[in-house]
XYZ file of C-alpha atoms in Angstrom:
430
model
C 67.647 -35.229 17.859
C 66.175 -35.838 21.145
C 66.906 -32.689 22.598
C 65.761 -31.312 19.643
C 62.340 -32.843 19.728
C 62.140 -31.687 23.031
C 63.209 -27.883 22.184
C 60.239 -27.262 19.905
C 57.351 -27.140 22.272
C 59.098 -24.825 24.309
C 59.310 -22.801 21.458
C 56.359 -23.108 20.609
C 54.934 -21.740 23.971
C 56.864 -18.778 23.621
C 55.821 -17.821 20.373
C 52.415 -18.116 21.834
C 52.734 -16.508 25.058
C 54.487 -13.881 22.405
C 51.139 -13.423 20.728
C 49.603 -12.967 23.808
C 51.437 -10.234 25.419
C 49.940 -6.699 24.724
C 53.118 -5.936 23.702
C 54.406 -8.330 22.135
C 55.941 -8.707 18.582
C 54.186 -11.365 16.976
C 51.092 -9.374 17.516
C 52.395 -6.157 16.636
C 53.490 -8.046 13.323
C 50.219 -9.743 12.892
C 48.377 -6.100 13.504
C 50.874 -4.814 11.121
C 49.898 -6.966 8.741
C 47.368 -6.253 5.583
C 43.779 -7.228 6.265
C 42.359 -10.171 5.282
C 40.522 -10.051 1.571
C 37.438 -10.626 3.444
C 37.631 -7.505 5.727
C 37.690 -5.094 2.970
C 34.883 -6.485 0.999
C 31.479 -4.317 3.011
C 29.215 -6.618 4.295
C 25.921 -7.332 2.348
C 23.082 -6.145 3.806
C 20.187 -7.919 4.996
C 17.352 -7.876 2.646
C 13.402 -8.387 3.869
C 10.611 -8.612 1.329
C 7.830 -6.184 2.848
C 4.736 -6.970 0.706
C 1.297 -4.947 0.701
C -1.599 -4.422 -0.967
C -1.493 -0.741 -0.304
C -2.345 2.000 -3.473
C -2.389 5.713 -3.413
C -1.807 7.833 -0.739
C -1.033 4.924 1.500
C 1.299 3.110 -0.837
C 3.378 6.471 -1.105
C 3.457 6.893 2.980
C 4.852 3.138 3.041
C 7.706 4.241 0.334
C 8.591 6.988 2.004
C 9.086 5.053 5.472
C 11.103 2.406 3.691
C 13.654 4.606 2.388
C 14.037 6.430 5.768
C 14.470 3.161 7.475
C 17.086 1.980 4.522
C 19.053 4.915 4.523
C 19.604 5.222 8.645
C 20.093 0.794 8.211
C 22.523 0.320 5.953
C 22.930 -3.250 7.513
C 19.239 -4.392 6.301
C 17.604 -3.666 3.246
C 13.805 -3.639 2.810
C 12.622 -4.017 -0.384
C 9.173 -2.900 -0.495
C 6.584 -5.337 -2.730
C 3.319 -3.295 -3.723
C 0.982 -5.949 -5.061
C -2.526 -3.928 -5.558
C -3.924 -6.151 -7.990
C -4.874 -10.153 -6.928
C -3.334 -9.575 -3.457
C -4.989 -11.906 -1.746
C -4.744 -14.959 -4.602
C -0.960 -14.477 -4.616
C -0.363 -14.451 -0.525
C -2.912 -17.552 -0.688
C -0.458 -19.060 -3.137
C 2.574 -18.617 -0.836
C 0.782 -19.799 2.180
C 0.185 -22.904 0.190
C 3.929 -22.974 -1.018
C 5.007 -21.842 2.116
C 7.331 -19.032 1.032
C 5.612 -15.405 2.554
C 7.207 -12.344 2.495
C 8.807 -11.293 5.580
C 6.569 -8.975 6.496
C 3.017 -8.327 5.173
C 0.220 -6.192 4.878
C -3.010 -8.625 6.263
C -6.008 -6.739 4.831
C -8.291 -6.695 7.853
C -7.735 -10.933 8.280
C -4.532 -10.713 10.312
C -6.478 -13.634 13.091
C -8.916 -15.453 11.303
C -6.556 -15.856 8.086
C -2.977 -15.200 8.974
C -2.281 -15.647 12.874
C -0.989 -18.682 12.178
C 1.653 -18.171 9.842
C 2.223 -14.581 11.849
C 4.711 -14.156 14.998
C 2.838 -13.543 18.086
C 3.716 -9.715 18.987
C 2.621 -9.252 22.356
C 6.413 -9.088 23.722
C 6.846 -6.136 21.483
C 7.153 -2.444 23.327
C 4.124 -0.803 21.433
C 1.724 -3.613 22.023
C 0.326 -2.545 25.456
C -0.460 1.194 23.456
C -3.372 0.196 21.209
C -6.474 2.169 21.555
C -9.683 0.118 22.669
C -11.432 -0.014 19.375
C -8.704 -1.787 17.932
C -7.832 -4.535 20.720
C -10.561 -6.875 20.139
C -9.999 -6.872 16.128
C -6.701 -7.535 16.040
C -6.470 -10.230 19.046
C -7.585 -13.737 19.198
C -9.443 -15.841 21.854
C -6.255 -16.732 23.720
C -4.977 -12.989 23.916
C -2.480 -12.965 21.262
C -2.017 -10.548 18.675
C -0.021 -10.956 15.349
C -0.218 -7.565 13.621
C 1.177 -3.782 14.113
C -1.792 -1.619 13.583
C -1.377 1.817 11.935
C -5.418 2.870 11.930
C -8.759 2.067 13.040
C -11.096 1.591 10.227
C -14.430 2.917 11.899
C -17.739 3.175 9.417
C -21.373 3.410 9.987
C -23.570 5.209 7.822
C -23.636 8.448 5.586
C -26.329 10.839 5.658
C -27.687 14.355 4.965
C -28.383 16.081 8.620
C -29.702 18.741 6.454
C -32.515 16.881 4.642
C -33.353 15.471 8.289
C -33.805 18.693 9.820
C -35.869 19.873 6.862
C -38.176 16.863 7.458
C -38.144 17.555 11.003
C -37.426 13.168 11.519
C -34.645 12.736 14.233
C -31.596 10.166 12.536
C -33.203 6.836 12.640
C -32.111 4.101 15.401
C -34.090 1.360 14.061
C -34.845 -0.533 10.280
C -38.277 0.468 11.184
C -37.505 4.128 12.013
C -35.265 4.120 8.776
C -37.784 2.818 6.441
C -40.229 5.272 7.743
C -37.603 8.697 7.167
C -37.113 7.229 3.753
C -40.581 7.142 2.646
C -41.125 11.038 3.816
C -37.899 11.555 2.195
C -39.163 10.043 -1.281
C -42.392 11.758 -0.696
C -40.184 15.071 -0.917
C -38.458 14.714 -4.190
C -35.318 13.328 -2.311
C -33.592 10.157 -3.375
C -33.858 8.022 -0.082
C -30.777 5.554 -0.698
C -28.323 6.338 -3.465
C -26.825 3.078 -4.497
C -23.993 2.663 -6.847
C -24.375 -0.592 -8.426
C -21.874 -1.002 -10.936
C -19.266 -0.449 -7.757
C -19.934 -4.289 -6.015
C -18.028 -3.524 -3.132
C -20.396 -0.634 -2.330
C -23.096 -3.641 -2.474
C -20.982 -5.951 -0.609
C -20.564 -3.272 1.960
C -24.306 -2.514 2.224
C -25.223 -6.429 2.663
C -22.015 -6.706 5.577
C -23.732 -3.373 7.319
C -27.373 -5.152 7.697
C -26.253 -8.977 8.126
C -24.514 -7.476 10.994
C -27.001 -5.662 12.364
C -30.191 -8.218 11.764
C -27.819 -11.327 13.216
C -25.306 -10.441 15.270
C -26.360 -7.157 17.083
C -29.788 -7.974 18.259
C -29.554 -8.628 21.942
C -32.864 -10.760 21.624
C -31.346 -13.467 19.353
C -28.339 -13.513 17.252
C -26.038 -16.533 15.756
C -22.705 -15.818 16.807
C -22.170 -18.995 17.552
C -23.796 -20.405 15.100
C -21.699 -19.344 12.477
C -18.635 -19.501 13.909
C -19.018 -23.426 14.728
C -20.523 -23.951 10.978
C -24.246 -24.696 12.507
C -26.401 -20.958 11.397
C -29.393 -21.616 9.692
C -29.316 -19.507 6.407
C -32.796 -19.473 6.353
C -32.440 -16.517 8.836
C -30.586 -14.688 5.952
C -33.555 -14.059 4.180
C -34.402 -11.234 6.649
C -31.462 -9.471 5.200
C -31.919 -10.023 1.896
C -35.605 -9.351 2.002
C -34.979 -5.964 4.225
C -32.687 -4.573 1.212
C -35.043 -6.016 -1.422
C -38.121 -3.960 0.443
C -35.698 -0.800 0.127
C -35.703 -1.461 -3.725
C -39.584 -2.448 -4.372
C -40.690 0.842 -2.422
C -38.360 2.947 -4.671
C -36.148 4.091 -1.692
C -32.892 3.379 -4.688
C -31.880 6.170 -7.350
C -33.232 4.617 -10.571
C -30.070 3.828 -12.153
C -28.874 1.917 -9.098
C -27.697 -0.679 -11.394
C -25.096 1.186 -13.476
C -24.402 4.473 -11.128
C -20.874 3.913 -9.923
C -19.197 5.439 -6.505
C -18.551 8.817 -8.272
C -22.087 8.929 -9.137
C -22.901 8.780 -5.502
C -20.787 11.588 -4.320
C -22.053 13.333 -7.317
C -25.132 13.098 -5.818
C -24.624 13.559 -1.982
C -22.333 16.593 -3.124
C -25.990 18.207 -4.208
C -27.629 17.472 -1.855
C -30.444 15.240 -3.291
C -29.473 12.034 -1.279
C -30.609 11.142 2.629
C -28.643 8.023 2.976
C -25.091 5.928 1.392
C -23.704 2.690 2.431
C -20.327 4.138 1.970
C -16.812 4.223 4.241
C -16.028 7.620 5.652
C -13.513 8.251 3.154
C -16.455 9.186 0.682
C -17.119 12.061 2.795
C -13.684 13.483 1.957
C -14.540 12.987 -1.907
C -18.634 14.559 -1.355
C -16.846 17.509 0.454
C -14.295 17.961 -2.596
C -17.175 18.465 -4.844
C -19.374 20.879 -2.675
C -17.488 21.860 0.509
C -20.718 23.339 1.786
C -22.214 19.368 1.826
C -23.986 18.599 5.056
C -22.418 14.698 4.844
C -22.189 12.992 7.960
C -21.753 9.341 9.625
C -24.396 8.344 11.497
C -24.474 4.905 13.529
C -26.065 1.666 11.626
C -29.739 0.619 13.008
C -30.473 -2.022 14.539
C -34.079 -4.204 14.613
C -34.273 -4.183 18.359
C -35.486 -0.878 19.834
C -33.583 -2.368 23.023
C -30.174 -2.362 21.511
C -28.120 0.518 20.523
C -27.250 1.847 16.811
C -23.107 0.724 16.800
C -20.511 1.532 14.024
C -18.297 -1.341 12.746
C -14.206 -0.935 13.707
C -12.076 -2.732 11.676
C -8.006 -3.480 10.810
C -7.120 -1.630 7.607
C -3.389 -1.107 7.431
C -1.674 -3.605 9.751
C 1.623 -5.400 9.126
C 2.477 -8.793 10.487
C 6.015 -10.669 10.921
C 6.185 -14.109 8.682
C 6.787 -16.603 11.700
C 9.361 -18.598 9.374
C 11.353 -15.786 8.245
C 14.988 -15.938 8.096
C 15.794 -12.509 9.494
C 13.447 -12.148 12.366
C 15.985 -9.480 14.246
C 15.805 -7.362 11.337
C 11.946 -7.351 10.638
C 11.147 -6.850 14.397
C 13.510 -3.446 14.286
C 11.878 -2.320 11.120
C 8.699 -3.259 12.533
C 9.978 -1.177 15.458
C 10.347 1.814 13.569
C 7.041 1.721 12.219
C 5.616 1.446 15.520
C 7.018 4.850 16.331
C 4.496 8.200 16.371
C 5.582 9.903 13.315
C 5.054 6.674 11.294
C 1.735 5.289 12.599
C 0.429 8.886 12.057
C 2.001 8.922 8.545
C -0.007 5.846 7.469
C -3.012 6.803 9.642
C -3.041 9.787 7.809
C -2.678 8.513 4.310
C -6.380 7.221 4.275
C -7.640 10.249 6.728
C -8.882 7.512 9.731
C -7.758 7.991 13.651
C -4.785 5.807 14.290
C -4.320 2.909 16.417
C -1.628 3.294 19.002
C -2.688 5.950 22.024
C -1.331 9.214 21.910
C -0.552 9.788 18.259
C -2.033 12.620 16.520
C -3.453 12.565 13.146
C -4.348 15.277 11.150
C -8.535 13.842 9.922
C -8.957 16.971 8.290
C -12.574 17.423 7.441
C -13.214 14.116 9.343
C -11.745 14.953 12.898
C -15.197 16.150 13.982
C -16.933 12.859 12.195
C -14.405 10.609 14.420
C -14.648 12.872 17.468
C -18.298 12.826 17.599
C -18.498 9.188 18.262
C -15.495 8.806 20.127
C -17.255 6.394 22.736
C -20.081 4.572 21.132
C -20.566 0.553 20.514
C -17.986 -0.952 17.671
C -17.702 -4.496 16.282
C -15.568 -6.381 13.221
C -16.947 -6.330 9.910
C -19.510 -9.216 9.433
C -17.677 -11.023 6.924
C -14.199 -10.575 8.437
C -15.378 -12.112 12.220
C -17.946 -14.673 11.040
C -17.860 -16.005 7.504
C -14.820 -18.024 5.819
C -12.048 -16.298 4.099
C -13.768 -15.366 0.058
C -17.359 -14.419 1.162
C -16.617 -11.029 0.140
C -16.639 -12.066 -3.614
C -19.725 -13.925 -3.076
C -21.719 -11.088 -1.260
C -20.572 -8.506 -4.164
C -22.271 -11.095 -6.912
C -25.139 -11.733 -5.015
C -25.714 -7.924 -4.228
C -25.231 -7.353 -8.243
C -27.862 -10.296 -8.394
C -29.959 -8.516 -6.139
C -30.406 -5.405 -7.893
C -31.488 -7.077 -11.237
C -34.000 -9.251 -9.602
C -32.787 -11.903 -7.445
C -35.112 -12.830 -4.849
C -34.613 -13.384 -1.197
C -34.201 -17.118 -0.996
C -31.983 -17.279 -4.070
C -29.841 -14.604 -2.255
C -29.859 -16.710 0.725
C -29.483 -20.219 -1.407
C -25.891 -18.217 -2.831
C -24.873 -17.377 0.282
C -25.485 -20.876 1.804
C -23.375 -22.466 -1.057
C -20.389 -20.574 -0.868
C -20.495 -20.603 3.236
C -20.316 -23.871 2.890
C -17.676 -24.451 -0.027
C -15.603 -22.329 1.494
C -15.671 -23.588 5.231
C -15.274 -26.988 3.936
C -12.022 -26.073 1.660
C -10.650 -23.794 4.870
C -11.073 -26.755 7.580
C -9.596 -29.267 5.631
């Protein structure tokens, strides 16, 4: 028995040095065996939610790069989450839950609303390729930046060059020099400002433009502090409100500003009976549908200082970030990776007819390359609202624009603003 006992290590050892040996026969017999139940069954692929906000042309581009990227990954699977209506309220409810999609589309608030549920994506190989306009809007004070950018949303101003030369008035640089090429344009039968109020936005967008320009561009005193740190005097809002409310009592706004929608605007640019829009570029694409032949340009937005120069706003539009929690960080940095690449960027770029935002990729503007290329070097900052207001101001400047137009006055304008600044600030510190 002893010798036994002793025996069956030895054995034991051989059978493993056996198994060891590149030719031996327990591993030709284990080799030779049938795989393991497991082996045959194909691996599941990794699945990332990829939500966005996009619609139209840009929420086709997006499809069509997800099923390139699924179909050369089989190992990861991204399932694509188009959410065009209440975007915003539903990611607000999964930051509060604390559940976000893998990767997201941030809606021009990828630092002030989302950098810090977003990865940091400095390390990644595309981030030292953005183009100037874009750095500043999509990086925050300590240098870090959270989001791949496709495009750079630049805006300013549209106008009719034509009417201007008729007039013989150069293109305003100033409020003063613009109220004073409205009133000879009203004096000619022209409609000086064509404002689509049923469209808020299009309000919303007019207030951002001027706010901007009245208290944060003006070298000689502006309250960028102020309203970051939660200490601007809204008072000083009234010169906003009452600058657009002088546009209205002089008759400078087409008479049905109230109900005239965004259609009725390129309607009306397309003839050419309208000086000046607060519209986004991408209205000039719709004016020169209607009438090819329309003399519709950008033109830089004013400023109250004869000192300071006329700037355009640049902002984030499409821009996808990397949920800093997520599960499957690998797989969303290679997809992220792929979109990063040329023929993507200019895909989405394209989709919405703006310049893109990583150097060296082309984009075919179309009738916009020579709006773009014509201001190629001038003055850019972030939208108004975006930089220096909490995160739901938007809403509140597209009801007090509507209020506006059918009679609000200046302080009341001012007293809304004030009231949501505040509500909101309060609800986003704590």
């Amino acid at each position: 028995m002893n010798k036994l006992r002793h025996a069956l290590p030895l054995i034991s050892l051989a059978v493993m040095l056996a198994a060891c040996s590149p030719g031996g026969d327990v591993k030709q017999a284990a080799s030779s065996a049938p795989p393991k139940a497991e082996e045959k069954t194909p691996k599941e692929p990794v699945k990332l939610e990829f939500a966005s906000n996009a619609s139209g042309s840009t929420l086709e581009a997006y499809k069509t790069l997800v099923s390139q990227f699924n179909a050369a990954n089989p190992s990861i699977r991204v399932e694509l989450n188009p959410i065009a209506k209440d975007y915003e309220a539903l990611m607000n409810a999964r930051m509060a839950s604390g559940d976000l999609p893998d990767l997201f589309n941030t809606h021009g608030w990828s630092v002030m609303k989302y950098s810090e549920y977003l990865r940091p994506l400095n390390d990644q190989p595309w981030a030292a390729n953005l183009v100037d306009e874009i750095k500043p809007i999509v990086t925050n004070d300590k240098g870090r930046m959270f989001v791949l950018p496709f495009d750079v949303d630049m805006t300013g101003l549209l106008y009719n060059p034509a009417i201007l030369k008729e007039l013989n008035l150069p293109v305003p640089a100033t409020w003063d020099e613009f109220a004073a090429v409205c009133e000879a344009a009203k004096k000619a039968g022209y409609t000086p400002i064509h404002v689509g109020g049923k469209d808020d936005s299009g309000l919303a967008g007019l207030i951002n433009r001027v706010a901007l320009s009245l208290l944060i561009m003006d070298s000689g005193k502006n309250y960028k502090k102020e309203l970051a740190d939660g200490s601007f005097d809204w008072n000083q809002f009234d010169r906003v409100a009452s600058l657009i409310l002088s546009w209205k009592e002089k008759g400078y706004f087409n008479v049905d500003n109230v109900t005239a929608d965004k259609n009725a605007t390129h309607t009306a640019m397309a003839k050419n009976k309208v000086l000046f829009a607060f519209q986004s570029n991408q209205s000039i694409t719709e004016i020169k549908k209607l009438n090819p032949d329309s003399a519709v340009n950008m033109m830089r937005i004013p400023t109250s200082n004869k000192a300071d120069e006329p700037f355009l706003i640049s902002g984030e539009r499409d821009a996808v970030g990397v949920w800093k929690n997520t599960k499957h960080e690998k797989e969303a940095l290679q997809f992220l990776s792929f979109l990063a690449e040329p023929a993507q960027v200019s895909a989405v770029a394209a989709s919405y007819s703006i310049p893109a935002a990583i150097k060296g990729v082309k984009v075919d503007l179309g009738q916009l390359g020579d709006v773009f290329g014509q201001y190629s070097k001038v003055s850019v900052t972030n939208h108004f609202d975006r930089q220096y207001l909490p995160n739901g101001m938007w809403n509140t400047m597209k009801s007090v624009g509507t209020s506006m137009l059918s009679g609000m006055s200046a302080k009341d304008a001012t007293k809304a603003m004030k009231t949501d600044y505040d509500r909101l600030r309060s609800a986003a510190v704590r």
